[in-house]
mmCIF file of C-alpha atoms in Angstrom:
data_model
loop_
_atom_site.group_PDB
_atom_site.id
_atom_site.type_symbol
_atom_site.label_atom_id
_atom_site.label_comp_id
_atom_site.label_asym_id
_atom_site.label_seq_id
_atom_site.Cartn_x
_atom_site.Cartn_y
_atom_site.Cartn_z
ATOM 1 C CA UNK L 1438 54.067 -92.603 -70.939
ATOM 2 C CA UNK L 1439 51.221 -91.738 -68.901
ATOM 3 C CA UNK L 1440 47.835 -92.201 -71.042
ATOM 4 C CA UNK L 1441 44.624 -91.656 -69.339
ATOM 5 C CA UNK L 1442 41.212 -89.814 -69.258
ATOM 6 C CA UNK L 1443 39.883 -86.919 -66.531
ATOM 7 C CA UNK L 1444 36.489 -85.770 -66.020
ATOM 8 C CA UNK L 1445 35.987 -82.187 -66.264
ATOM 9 C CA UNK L 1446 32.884 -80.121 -63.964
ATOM 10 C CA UNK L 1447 31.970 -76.818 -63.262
ATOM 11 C CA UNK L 1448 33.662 -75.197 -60.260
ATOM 12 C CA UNK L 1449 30.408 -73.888 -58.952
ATOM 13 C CA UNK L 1450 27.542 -76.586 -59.483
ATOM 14 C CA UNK L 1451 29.614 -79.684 -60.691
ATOM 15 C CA UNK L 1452 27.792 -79.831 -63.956
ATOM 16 C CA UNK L 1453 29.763 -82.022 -66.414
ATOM 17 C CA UNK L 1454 31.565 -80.200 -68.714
ATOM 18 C CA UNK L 1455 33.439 -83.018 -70.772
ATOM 19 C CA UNK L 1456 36.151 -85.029 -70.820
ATOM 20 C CA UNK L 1457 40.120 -84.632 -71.477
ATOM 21 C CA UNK L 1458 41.739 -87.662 -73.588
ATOM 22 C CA UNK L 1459 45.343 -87.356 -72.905
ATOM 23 C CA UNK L 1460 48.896 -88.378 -72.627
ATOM 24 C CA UNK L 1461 52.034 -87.287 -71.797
ATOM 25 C CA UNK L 1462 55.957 -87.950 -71.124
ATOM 26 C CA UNK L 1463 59.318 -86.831 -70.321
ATOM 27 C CA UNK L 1464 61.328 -86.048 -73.333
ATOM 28 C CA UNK L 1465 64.800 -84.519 -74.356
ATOM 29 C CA UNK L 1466 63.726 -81.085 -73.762
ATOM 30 C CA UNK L 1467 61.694 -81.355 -70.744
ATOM 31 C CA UNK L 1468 57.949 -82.818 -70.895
ATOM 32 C CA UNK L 1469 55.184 -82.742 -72.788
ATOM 33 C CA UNK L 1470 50.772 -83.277 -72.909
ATOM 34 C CA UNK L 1471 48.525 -83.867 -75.083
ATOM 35 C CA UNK L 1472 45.086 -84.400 -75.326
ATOM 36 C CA UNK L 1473 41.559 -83.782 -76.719
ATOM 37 C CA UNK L 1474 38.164 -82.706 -75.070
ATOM 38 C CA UNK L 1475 34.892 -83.752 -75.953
ATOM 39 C CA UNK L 1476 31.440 -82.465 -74.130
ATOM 40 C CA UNK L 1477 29.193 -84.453 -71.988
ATOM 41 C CA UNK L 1478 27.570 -85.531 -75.566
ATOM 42 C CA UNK L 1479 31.058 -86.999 -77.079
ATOM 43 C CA UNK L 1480 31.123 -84.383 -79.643
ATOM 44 C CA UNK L 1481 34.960 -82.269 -80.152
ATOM 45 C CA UNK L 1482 35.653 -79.578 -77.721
ATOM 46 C CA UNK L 1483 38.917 -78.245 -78.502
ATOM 47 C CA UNK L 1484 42.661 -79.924 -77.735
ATOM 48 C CA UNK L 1485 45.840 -78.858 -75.977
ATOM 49 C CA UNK L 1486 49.849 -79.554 -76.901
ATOM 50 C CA UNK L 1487 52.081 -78.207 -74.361
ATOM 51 C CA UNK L 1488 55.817 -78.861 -74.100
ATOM 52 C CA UNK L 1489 57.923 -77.448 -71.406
ATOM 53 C CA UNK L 1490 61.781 -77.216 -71.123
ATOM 54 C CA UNK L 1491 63.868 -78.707 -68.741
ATOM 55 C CA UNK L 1492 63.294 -76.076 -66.235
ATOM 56 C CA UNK L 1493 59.215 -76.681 -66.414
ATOM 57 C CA UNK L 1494 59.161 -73.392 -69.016
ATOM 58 C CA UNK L 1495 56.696 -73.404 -72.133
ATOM 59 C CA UNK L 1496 58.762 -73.561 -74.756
ATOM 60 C CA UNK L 1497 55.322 -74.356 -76.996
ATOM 61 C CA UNK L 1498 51.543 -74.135 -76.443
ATOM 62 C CA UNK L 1499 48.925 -74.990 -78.953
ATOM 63 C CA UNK L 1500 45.128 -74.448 -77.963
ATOM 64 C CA UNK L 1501 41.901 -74.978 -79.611
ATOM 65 C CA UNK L 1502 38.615 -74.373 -78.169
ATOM 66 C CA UNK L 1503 35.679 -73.717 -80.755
ATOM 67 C CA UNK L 1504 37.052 -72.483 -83.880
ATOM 68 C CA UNK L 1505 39.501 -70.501 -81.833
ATOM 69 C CA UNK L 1506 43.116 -70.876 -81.799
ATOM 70 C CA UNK L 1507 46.416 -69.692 -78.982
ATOM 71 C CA UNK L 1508 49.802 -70.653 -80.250
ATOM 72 C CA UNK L 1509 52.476 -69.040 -77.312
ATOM 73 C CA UNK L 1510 55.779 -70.068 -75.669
ATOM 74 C CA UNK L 1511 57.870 -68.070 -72.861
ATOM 75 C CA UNK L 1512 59.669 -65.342 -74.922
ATOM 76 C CA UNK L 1513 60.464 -61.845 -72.872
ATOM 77 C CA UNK L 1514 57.939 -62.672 -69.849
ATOM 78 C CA UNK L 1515 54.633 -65.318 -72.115
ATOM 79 C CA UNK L 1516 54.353 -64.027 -75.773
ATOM 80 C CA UNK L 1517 51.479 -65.493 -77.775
ATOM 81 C CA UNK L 1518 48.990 -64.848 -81.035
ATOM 82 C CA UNK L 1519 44.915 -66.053 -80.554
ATOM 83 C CA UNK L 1520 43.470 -66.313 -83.831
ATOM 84 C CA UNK L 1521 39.533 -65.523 -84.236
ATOM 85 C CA UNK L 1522 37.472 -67.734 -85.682
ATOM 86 C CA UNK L 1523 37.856 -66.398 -89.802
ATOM 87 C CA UNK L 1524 41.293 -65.779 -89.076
ATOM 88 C CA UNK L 1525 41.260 -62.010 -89.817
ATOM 89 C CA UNK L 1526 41.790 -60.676 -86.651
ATOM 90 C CA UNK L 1527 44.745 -62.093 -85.390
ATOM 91 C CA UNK L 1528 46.038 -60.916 -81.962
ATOM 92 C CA UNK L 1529 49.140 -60.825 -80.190
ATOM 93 C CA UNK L 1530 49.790 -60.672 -76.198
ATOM 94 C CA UNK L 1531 52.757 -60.234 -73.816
ATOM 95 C CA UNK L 1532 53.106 -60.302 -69.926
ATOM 96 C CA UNK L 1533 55.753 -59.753 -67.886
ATOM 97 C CA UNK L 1534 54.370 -63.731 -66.023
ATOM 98 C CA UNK L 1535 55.977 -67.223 -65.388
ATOM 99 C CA UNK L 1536 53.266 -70.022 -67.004
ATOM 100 C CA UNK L 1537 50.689 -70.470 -69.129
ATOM 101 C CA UNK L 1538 46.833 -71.682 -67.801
ATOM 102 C CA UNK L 1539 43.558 -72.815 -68.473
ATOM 103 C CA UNK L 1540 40.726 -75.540 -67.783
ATOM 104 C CA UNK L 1541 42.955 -78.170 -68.678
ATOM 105 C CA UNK L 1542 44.612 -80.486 -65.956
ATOM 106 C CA UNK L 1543 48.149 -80.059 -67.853
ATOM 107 C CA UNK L 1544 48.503 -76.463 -66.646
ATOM 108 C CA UNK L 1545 48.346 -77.465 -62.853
ATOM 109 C CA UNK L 1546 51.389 -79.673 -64.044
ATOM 110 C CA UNK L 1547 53.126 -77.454 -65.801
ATOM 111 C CA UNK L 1548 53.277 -74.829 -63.056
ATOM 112 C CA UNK L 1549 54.173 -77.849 -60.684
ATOM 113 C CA UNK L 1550 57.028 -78.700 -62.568
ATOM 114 C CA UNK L 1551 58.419 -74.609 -63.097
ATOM 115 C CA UNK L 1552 58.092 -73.984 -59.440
ATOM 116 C CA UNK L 1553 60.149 -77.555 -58.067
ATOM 117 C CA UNK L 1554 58.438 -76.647 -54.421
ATOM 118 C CA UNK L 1555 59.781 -79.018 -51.314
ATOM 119 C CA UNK L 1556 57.549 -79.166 -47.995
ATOM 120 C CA UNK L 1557 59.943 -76.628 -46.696
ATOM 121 C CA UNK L 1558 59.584 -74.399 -49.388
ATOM 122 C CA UNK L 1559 58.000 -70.926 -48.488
ATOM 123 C CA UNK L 1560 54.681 -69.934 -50.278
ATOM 124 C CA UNK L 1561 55.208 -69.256 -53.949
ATOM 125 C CA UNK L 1562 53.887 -66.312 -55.474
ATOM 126 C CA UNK L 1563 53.953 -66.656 -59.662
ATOM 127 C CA UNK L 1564 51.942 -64.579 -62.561
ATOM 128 C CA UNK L 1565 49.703 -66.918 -64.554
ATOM 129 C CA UNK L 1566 47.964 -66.124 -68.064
ATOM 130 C CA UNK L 1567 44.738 -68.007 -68.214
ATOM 131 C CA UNK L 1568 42.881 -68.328 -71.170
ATOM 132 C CA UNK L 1569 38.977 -68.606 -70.502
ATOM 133 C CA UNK L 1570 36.798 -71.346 -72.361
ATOM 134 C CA UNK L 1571 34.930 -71.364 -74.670
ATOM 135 C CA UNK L 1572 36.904 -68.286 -76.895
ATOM 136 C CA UNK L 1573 40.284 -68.447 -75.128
ATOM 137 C CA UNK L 1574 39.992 -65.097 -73.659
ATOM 138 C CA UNK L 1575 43.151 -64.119 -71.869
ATOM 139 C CA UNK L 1576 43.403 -63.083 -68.197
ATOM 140 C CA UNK L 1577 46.509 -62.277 -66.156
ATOM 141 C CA UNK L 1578 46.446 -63.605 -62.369
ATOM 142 C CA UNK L 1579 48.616 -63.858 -59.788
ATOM 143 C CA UNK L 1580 48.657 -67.135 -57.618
ATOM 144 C CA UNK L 1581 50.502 -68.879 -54.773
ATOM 145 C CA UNK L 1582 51.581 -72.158 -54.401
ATOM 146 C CA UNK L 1583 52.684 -74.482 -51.274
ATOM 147 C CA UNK L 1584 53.626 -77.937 -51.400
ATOM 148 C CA UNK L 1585 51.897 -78.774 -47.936
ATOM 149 C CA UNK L 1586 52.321 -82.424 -47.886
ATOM 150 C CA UNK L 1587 54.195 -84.918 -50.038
ATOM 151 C CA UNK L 1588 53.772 -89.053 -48.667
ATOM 152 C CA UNK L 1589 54.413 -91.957 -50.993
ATOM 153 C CA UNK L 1590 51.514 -94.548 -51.371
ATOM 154 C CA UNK L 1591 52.083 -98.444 -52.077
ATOM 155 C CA UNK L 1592 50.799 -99.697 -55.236
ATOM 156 C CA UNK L 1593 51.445 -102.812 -57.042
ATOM 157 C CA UNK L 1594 53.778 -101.111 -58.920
ATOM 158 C CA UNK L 1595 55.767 -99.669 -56.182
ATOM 159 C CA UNK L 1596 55.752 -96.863 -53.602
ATOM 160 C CA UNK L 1597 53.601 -93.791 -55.750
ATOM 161 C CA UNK L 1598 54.753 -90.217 -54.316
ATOM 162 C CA UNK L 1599 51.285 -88.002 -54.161
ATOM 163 C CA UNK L 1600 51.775 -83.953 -53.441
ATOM 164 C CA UNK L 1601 49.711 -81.957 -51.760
ATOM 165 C CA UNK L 1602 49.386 -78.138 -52.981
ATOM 166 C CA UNK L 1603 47.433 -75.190 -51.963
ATOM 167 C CA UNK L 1604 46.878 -73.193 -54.271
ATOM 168 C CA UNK L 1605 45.546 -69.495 -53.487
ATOM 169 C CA UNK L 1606 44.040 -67.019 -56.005
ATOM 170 C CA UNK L 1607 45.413 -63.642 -54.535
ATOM 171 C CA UNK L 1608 42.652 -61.239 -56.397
ATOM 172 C CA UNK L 1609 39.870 -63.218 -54.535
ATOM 173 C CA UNK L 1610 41.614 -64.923 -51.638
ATOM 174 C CA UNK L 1611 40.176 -68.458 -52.908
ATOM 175 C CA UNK L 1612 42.003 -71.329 -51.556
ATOM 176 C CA UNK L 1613 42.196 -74.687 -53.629
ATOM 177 C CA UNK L 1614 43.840 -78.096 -53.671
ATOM 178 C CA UNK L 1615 45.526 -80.022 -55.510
ATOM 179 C CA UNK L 1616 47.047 -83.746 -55.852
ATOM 180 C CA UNK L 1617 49.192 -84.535 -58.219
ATOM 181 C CA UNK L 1618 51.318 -87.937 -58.667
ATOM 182 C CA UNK L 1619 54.090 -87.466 -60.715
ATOM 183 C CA UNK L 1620 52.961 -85.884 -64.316
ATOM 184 C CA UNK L 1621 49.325 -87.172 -63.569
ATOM 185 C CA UNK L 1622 46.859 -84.497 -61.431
ATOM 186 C CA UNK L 1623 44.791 -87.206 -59.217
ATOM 187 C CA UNK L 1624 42.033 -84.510 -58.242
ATOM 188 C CA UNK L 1625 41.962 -80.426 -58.393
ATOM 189 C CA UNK L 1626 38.775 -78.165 -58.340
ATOM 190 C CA UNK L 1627 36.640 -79.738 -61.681
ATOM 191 C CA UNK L 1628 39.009 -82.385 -62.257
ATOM 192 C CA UNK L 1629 38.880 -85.783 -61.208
ATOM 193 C CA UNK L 1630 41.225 -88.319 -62.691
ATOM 194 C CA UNK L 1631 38.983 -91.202 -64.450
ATOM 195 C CA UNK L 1632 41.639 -93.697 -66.015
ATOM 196 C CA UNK L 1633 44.882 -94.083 -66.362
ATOM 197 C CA UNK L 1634 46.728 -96.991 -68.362
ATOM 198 C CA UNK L 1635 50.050 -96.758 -67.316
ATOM 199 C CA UNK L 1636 51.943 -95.336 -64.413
ATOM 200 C CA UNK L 1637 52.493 -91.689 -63.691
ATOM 201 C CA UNK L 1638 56.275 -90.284 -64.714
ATOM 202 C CA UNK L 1639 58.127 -88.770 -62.122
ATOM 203 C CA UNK L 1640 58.792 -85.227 -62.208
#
């Protein structure tokens, strides 16, 4: 069960933004994360509980950011309710899209794991709803992914398999990359991997 801690910065000046306390595993129905954020100053940011099926689909996603609050899952495209803060105003949201996202390293992940990409694998194209810090505003984006390198590392534990995506934003035409090793994201635009205690699972 890989347990660990990432640092999280702003995309455009680095400024630190907090960090994400998490862990995660494979389980019966597929995998799942967890974790909490705190800001620069160690005070509670929000948390995240994801769990995916076997097939890498969000079968449950809990967010809290603020006194806001997204429960959703994959029902008839992404279905989910976001809760204001007094919990009058309740809303509910469906898109026709394939995965959840967000700030959160588990969302790179998570769309890792639904897409199963090879280095031969063409470019991906997929329909992402991202909810925006610090209110968990909902967006709808479409993305592609390409696995564009995959080579195994030595460690002391054994041979460690890093990927290498690209990742491009199609509204904007912004190109990003990522590294993930296993279940653990090693470093992606405002993420950098600070500590992990045990070794990443393999997807």
């Amino acid at each position: 069960m890989p347990r660990g801690r990432y640092s999280l910065h702003d995309l455009h000046d680095h400024t630190p933004l907090g960090e994400e306390h998490f862990h995660c595993a494979p389980g019966p129905s597929g995998w799942r994360y967890i974790s909490q954020t705190t800001a620069p100053s160690g005070s509670h940011l929000g948390s995240v509980d994801l769990t995916l099926d076997e097939l890498g689909r969000p079968i449950r996603l809990e967010l809290h950011a603020a006194d806001w609050q997204v429960r959703g899952a994959a029902l008839e495209g992404l279905t989910w309710v976001r809760t204001d803060p007094t919990g009058a105003h309740a809303t509910e949201g469906n898109v026709r899209a394939h995965a959840f996202n967000g700030t959160s390293p588990a969302f790179l992940v998570a769309t890792a794991r639904l897409l199963r990409l090879t280095p031969t694998s063409p470019a991906t194209r997929l329909r992402v709803v991202t909810f925006t810090d610090p209110v968990l505003a909902p967006r709808t984006l479409d993305q592609s992914w390409a696995l564009v390198n995959s080579e195994a590392h030595p460690t002391d534990n054994g041979p460690l398999k890093v990927d290498e995506y690209q990742v491009s934003a199609l509204d904007t035409g912004e190109r990003y990359t990522v590294h993930l090793a296993g279940d653990v994201v090693l470093s992606a635009p405002g993420v950098e991997l600070e500590e992990l205690e045990s070794p990443p699972s393999e997807r």
